[in-house]
Amino acid sequence: MSWQHLRTGITLQQRLAQLEGHLAELNAPRSGMETGRIRRVFPRNFIKINRQLFIPLSLNSIRVFDIPRTQRGIRVGIRTTFPSRNAFRNIRLVSVGLNYIELQGKGKFPSRILFPLSSVESIYRPRKRALQRKRACVRRS
């Protein structure tokens, strides 16, 4: 699948407006994790969660729950500007917006992870496991 098929042409604010009412977990640079329902998405800069206003473009990531899994997308690895301990080294890229990317979360409960582009250092295709095994078996003298 090509990267071109994943383009949506919408902004992070527009995507969050589609997800109003869903449970979200915000990963902020200095305050850690904040959870709550997306109550309101303002047209320009803010979203309202738990009687607080947040600026989505300043967050590290936004995980939104209760979204069905999709088979669309490609496997990628993501390097972030914040410490993530290789949590995103093999994950499905679902869409690419104007100022964000959307990944399908792993685990038991379906979720999507929205990353502002300011918190992404690079996107790469992970290597196949077979290639890694072959290289590990080769001995150099």
PDB file of C-alpha atoms in Angstrom:
ATOM      1  CA  MET A   1       0.000   0.000   0.000  1.00  0.00           C
ATOM      2  CA  SER A   2       1.217   3.481  -0.814  1.00  0.00           C
ATOM      3  CA  TRP A   3       1.512   6.423   1.554  1.00  0.00           C
ATOM      4  CA  GLN A   4      -0.627   8.441  -0.871  1.00  0.00           C
ATOM      5  CA  HIS A   5      -3.737   6.385  -0.049  1.00  0.00           C
ATOM      6  CA  LEU A   6      -3.491   7.372   3.602  1.00  0.00           C
ATOM      7  CA  ARG A   7      -3.742  11.131   3.108  1.00  0.00           C
ATOM      8  CA  THR A   8      -6.901  12.695   4.504  1.00  0.00           C
ATOM      9  CA  GLY A   9      -6.377  16.411   3.887  1.00  0.00           C
ATOM     10  CA  ILE A  10      -7.827  17.409   7.264  1.00  0.00           C
ATOM     11  CA  THR A  11      -6.264  18.985  10.342  1.00  0.00           C
ATOM     12  CA  LEU A  12      -5.961  17.579  13.845  1.00  0.00           C
ATOM     13  CA  GLN A  13      -8.791  19.839  15.048  1.00  0.00           C
ATOM     14  CA  GLN A  14     -11.107  18.544  12.317  1.00  0.00           C
ATOM     15  CA  ARG A  15     -10.279  14.916  13.143  1.00  0.00           C
ATOM     16  CA  LEU A  16     -10.871  15.503  16.863  1.00  0.00           C
ATOM     17  CA  ALA A  17     -14.233  17.101  16.037  1.00  0.00           C
ATOM     18  CA  GLN A  18     -15.214  13.788  14.411  1.00  0.00           C
ATOM     19  CA  LEU A  19     -14.292  12.030  17.671  1.00  0.00           C
ATOM     20  CA  GLU A  20     -16.287  14.186  20.116  1.00  0.00           C
ATOM     21  CA  GLY A  21     -17.796  12.130  22.934  1.00  0.00           C
ATOM     22  CA  HIS A  22     -15.102   9.435  22.836  1.00  0.00           C
ATOM     23  CA  LEU A  23     -12.896   8.609  25.795  1.00  0.00           C
ATOM     24  CA  ALA A  24      -9.408  10.043  25.309  1.00  0.00           C
ATOM     25  CA  GLU A  25      -6.050   9.853  27.044  1.00  0.00           C
ATOM     26  CA  LEU A  26      -3.784  12.870  26.600  1.00  0.00           C
ATOM     27  CA  ASN A  27      -0.033  12.549  26.944  1.00  0.00           C
ATOM     28  CA  ALA A  28       1.237  16.019  27.804  1.00  0.00           C
ATOM     29  CA  PRO A  29       4.936  16.969  27.986  1.00  0.00           C
ATOM     30  CA  ARG A  30       4.981  18.186  31.592  1.00  0.00           C
ATOM     31  CA  SER A  31       1.804  16.925  33.244  1.00  0.00           C
ATOM     32  CA  GLY A  32       1.810  13.279  32.160  1.00  0.00           C
ATOM     33  CA  MET A  33      -1.418  11.436  31.344  1.00  0.00           C
ATOM     34  CA  GLU A  34      -4.847  13.030  31.502  1.00  0.00           C
ATOM     35  CA  THR A  35      -8.001  11.018  30.727  1.00  0.00           C
ATOM     36  CA  GLY A  36     -11.573  12.036  30.021  1.00  0.00           C
ATOM     37  CA  ARG A  37     -14.218  12.443  27.345  1.00  0.00           C
ATOM     38  CA  ILE A  38     -13.731  14.853  24.486  1.00  0.00           C
ATOM     39  CA  ARG A  39     -16.517  17.308  25.373  1.00  0.00           C
ATOM     40  CA  ARG A  40     -15.981  20.012  22.784  1.00  0.00           C
ATOM     41  CA  VAL A  41     -13.578  20.818  19.981  1.00  0.00           C
ATOM     42  CA  PHE A  42     -13.181  24.504  19.256  1.00  0.00           C
ATOM     43  CA  PRO A  43     -12.595  25.510  15.619  1.00  0.00           C
ATOM     44  CA  ARG A  44      -9.086  26.908  16.037  1.00  0.00           C
ATOM     45  CA  ASN A  45      -6.849  25.785  18.887  1.00  0.00           C
ATOM     46  CA  PHE A  46      -8.548  24.134  21.858  1.00  0.00           C
ATOM     47  CA  ILE A  47     -10.320  20.975  22.953  1.00  0.00           C
ATOM     48  CA  LYS A  48     -12.271  20.651  26.195  1.00  0.00           C
ATOM     49  CA  ILE A  49     -11.711  17.582  28.391  1.00  0.00           C
ATOM     50  CA  ASN A  50     -12.769  17.417  32.058  1.00  0.00           C
ATOM     51  CA  ARG A  51     -13.520  21.146  32.314  1.00  0.00           C
ATOM     52  CA  GLN A  52     -10.000  21.962  31.063  1.00  0.00           C
ATOM     53  CA  LEU A  53      -8.892  23.404  27.767  1.00  0.00           C
ATOM     54  CA  PHE A  54      -5.961  21.757  25.981  1.00  0.00           C
ATOM     55  CA  ILE A  55      -4.041  22.755  22.879  1.00  0.00           C
ATOM     56  CA  PRO A  56      -3.807  19.520  20.837  1.00  0.00           C
ATOM     57  CA  LEU A  57      -0.776  20.598  18.802  1.00  0.00           C
ATOM     58  CA  SER A  58       1.255  21.045  22.016  1.00  0.00           C
ATOM     59  CA  LEU A  59       0.559  17.501  23.278  1.00  0.00           C
ATOM     60  CA  ASN A  60       2.809  14.478  22.755  1.00  0.00           C
ATOM     61  CA  SER A  61      -0.059  12.195  21.740  1.00  0.00           C
ATOM     62  CA  ILE A  62      -3.806  11.713  22.012  1.00  0.00           C
ATOM     63  CA  ARG A  63      -5.155   8.158  22.353  1.00  0.00           C
ATOM     64  CA  VAL A  64      -8.849   7.849  21.558  1.00  0.00           C
ATOM     65  CA  PHE A  65     -10.735   4.705  22.604  1.00  0.00           C
ATOM     66  CA  ASP A  66     -13.853   2.914  21.304  1.00  0.00           C
ATOM     67  CA  ILE A  67     -12.889   3.112  17.640  1.00  0.00           C
ATOM     68  CA  PRO A  68     -13.226  -0.113  15.644  1.00  0.00           C
ATOM     69  CA  ARG A  69     -10.116  -1.754  14.225  1.00  0.00           C
ATOM     70  CA  THR A  70      -9.335  -1.329  10.558  1.00  0.00           C
ATOM     71  CA  GLN A  71      -7.324  -3.397   8.102  1.00  0.00           C
ATOM     72  CA  ARG A  72      -6.426  -0.258   6.166  1.00  0.00           C
ATOM     73  CA  GLY A  73      -2.960   1.110   6.706  1.00  0.00           C
ATOM     74  CA  ILE A  74       0.657   0.034   6.594  1.00  0.00           C
ATOM     75  CA  ARG A  75       3.095  -1.207   9.221  1.00  0.00           C
ATOM     76  CA  VAL A  76       5.572   1.465  10.259  1.00  0.00           C
ATOM     77  CA  GLY A  77       7.846   2.457  13.093  1.00  0.00           C
ATOM     78  CA  ILE A  78       7.652   5.905  14.676  1.00  0.00           C
ATOM     79  CA  ARG A  79      10.433   7.783  16.449  1.00  0.00           C
ATOM     80  CA  THR A  80       9.055  10.441  18.762  1.00  0.00           C
ATOM     81  CA  THR A  81      10.487  13.571  20.357  1.00  0.00           C
ATOM     82  CA  PHE A  82       9.533  12.226  23.796  1.00  0.00           C
ATOM     83  CA  PRO A  83      10.819   8.997  25.406  1.00  0.00           C
ATOM     84  CA  SER A  84       8.620   6.116  24.236  1.00  0.00           C
ATOM     85  CA  ARG A  85      10.952   3.093  24.713  1.00  0.00           C
ATOM     86  CA  ASN A  86      10.300   1.667  21.233  1.00  0.00           C
ATOM     87  CA  ALA A  87       6.553   1.413  21.916  1.00  0.00           C
ATOM     88  CA  PHE A  88       5.822   2.480  18.354  1.00  0.00           C
ATOM     89  CA  ARG A  89       8.396   0.425  16.462  1.00  0.00           C
ATOM     90  CA  ASN A  90       5.846  -1.859  14.746  1.00  0.00           C
ATOM     91  CA  ILE A  91       2.416  -0.237  14.527  1.00  0.00           C
ATOM     92  CA  ARG A  92      -0.176   0.393  11.808  1.00  0.00           C
ATOM     93  CA  LEU A  93      -0.299   3.863  10.227  1.00  0.00           C
ATOM     94  CA  VAL A  94      -3.957   4.507   9.389  1.00  0.00           C
ATOM     95  CA  SER A  95      -3.998   8.069   8.052  1.00  0.00           C
ATOM     96  CA  VAL A  96      -1.868  11.143   7.474  1.00  0.00           C
ATOM     97  CA  GLY A  97      -3.463  14.554   7.947  1.00  0.00           C
ATOM     98  CA  LEU A  98      -2.155  18.044   7.323  1.00  0.00           C
ATOM     99  CA  ASN A  99      -0.560  18.381  10.782  1.00  0.00           C
ATOM    100  CA  TYR A 100      -0.968  14.945  12.411  1.00  0.00           C
ATOM    101  CA  ILE A 101      -0.659  11.206  11.849  1.00  0.00           C
ATOM    102  CA  GLU A 102      -3.076   8.548  13.090  1.00  0.00           C
ATOM    103  CA  LEU A 103      -1.991   5.097  14.237  1.00  0.00           C
ATOM    104  CA  GLN A 104      -4.036   2.063  15.226  1.00  0.00           C
ATOM    105  CA  GLY A 105      -3.240   1.152  18.811  1.00  0.00           C
ATOM    106  CA  LYS A 106      -2.195  -2.329  19.848  1.00  0.00           C
ATOM    107  CA  GLY A 107      -3.771  -4.239  22.662  1.00  0.00           C
ATOM    108  CA  LYS A 108      -7.064  -5.704  23.781  1.00  0.00           C
ATOM    109  CA  PHE A 109      -9.166  -2.555  23.472  1.00  0.00           C
ATOM    110  CA  PRO A 110      -9.388  -0.852  20.062  1.00  0.00           C
ATOM    111  CA  SER A 111      -7.932   2.642  19.992  1.00  0.00           C
ATOM    112  CA  ARG A 112      -6.326   5.208  17.745  1.00  0.00           C
ATOM    113  CA  ILE A 113      -3.302   7.307  18.595  1.00  0.00           C
ATOM    114  CA  LEU A 114      -3.079  10.788  17.107  1.00  0.00           C
ATOM    115  CA  PHE A 115       0.373  12.386  16.966  1.00  0.00           C
ATOM    116  CA  PRO A 116       0.875  16.051  16.119  1.00  0.00           C
ATOM    117  CA  LEU A 117       3.686  16.202  13.567  1.00  0.00           C
ATOM    118  CA  SER A 118       5.681  18.338  16.011  1.00  0.00           C
ATOM    119  CA  SER A 119       6.084  15.270  18.265  1.00  0.00           C
ATOM    120  CA  VAL A 120       7.251  12.915  15.475  1.00  0.00           C
ATOM    121  CA  GLU A 121      10.937  12.730  14.527  1.00  0.00           C
ATOM    122  CA  SER A 122      10.704  10.086  11.807  1.00  0.00           C
ATOM    123  CA  ILE A 123       8.555   7.389  10.234  1.00  0.00           C
ATOM    124  CA  TYR A 124      10.229   4.263   8.883  1.00  0.00           C
ATOM    125  CA  ARG A 125       9.283   0.848   7.543  1.00  0.00           C
ATOM    126  CA  PRO A 126      10.283  -1.917   9.992  1.00  0.00           C
ATOM    127  CA  ARG A 127      12.479  -4.682   8.653  1.00  0.00           C
ATOM    128  CA  LYS A 128      11.139  -8.145   8.206  1.00  0.00           C
ATOM    129  CA  ARG A 129      11.940 -10.535  11.052  1.00  0.00           C
ATOM    130  CA  ALA A 130      13.418 -13.110   8.680  1.00  0.00           C
ATOM    131  CA  LEU A 131      16.083 -10.669   7.571  1.00  0.00           C
ATOM    132  CA  GLN A 132      16.992  -9.905  11.165  1.00  0.00           C
ATOM    133  CA  ARG A 133      17.314 -13.618  11.996  1.00  0.00           C
ATOM    134  CA  LYS A 134      19.571 -14.306   9.015  1.00  0.00           C
ATOM    135  CA  ARG A 135      21.904 -11.487   9.956  1.00  0.00           C
ATOM    136  CA  ALA A 136      22.099 -12.737  13.526  1.00  0.00           C
ATOM    137  CA  CYS A 137      23.227 -16.193  12.301  1.00  0.00           C
ATOM    138  CA  VAL A 138      25.995 -14.938  10.015  1.00  0.00           C
ATOM    139  CA  ARG A 139      29.400 -15.185  11.668  1.00  0.00           C
ATOM    140  CA  ARG A 140      32.191 -12.870  10.730  1.00  0.00           C
ATOM    141  CA  SER A 141      35.762 -13.961  11.163  1.00  0.00           C
TER     142      SER A 141
END
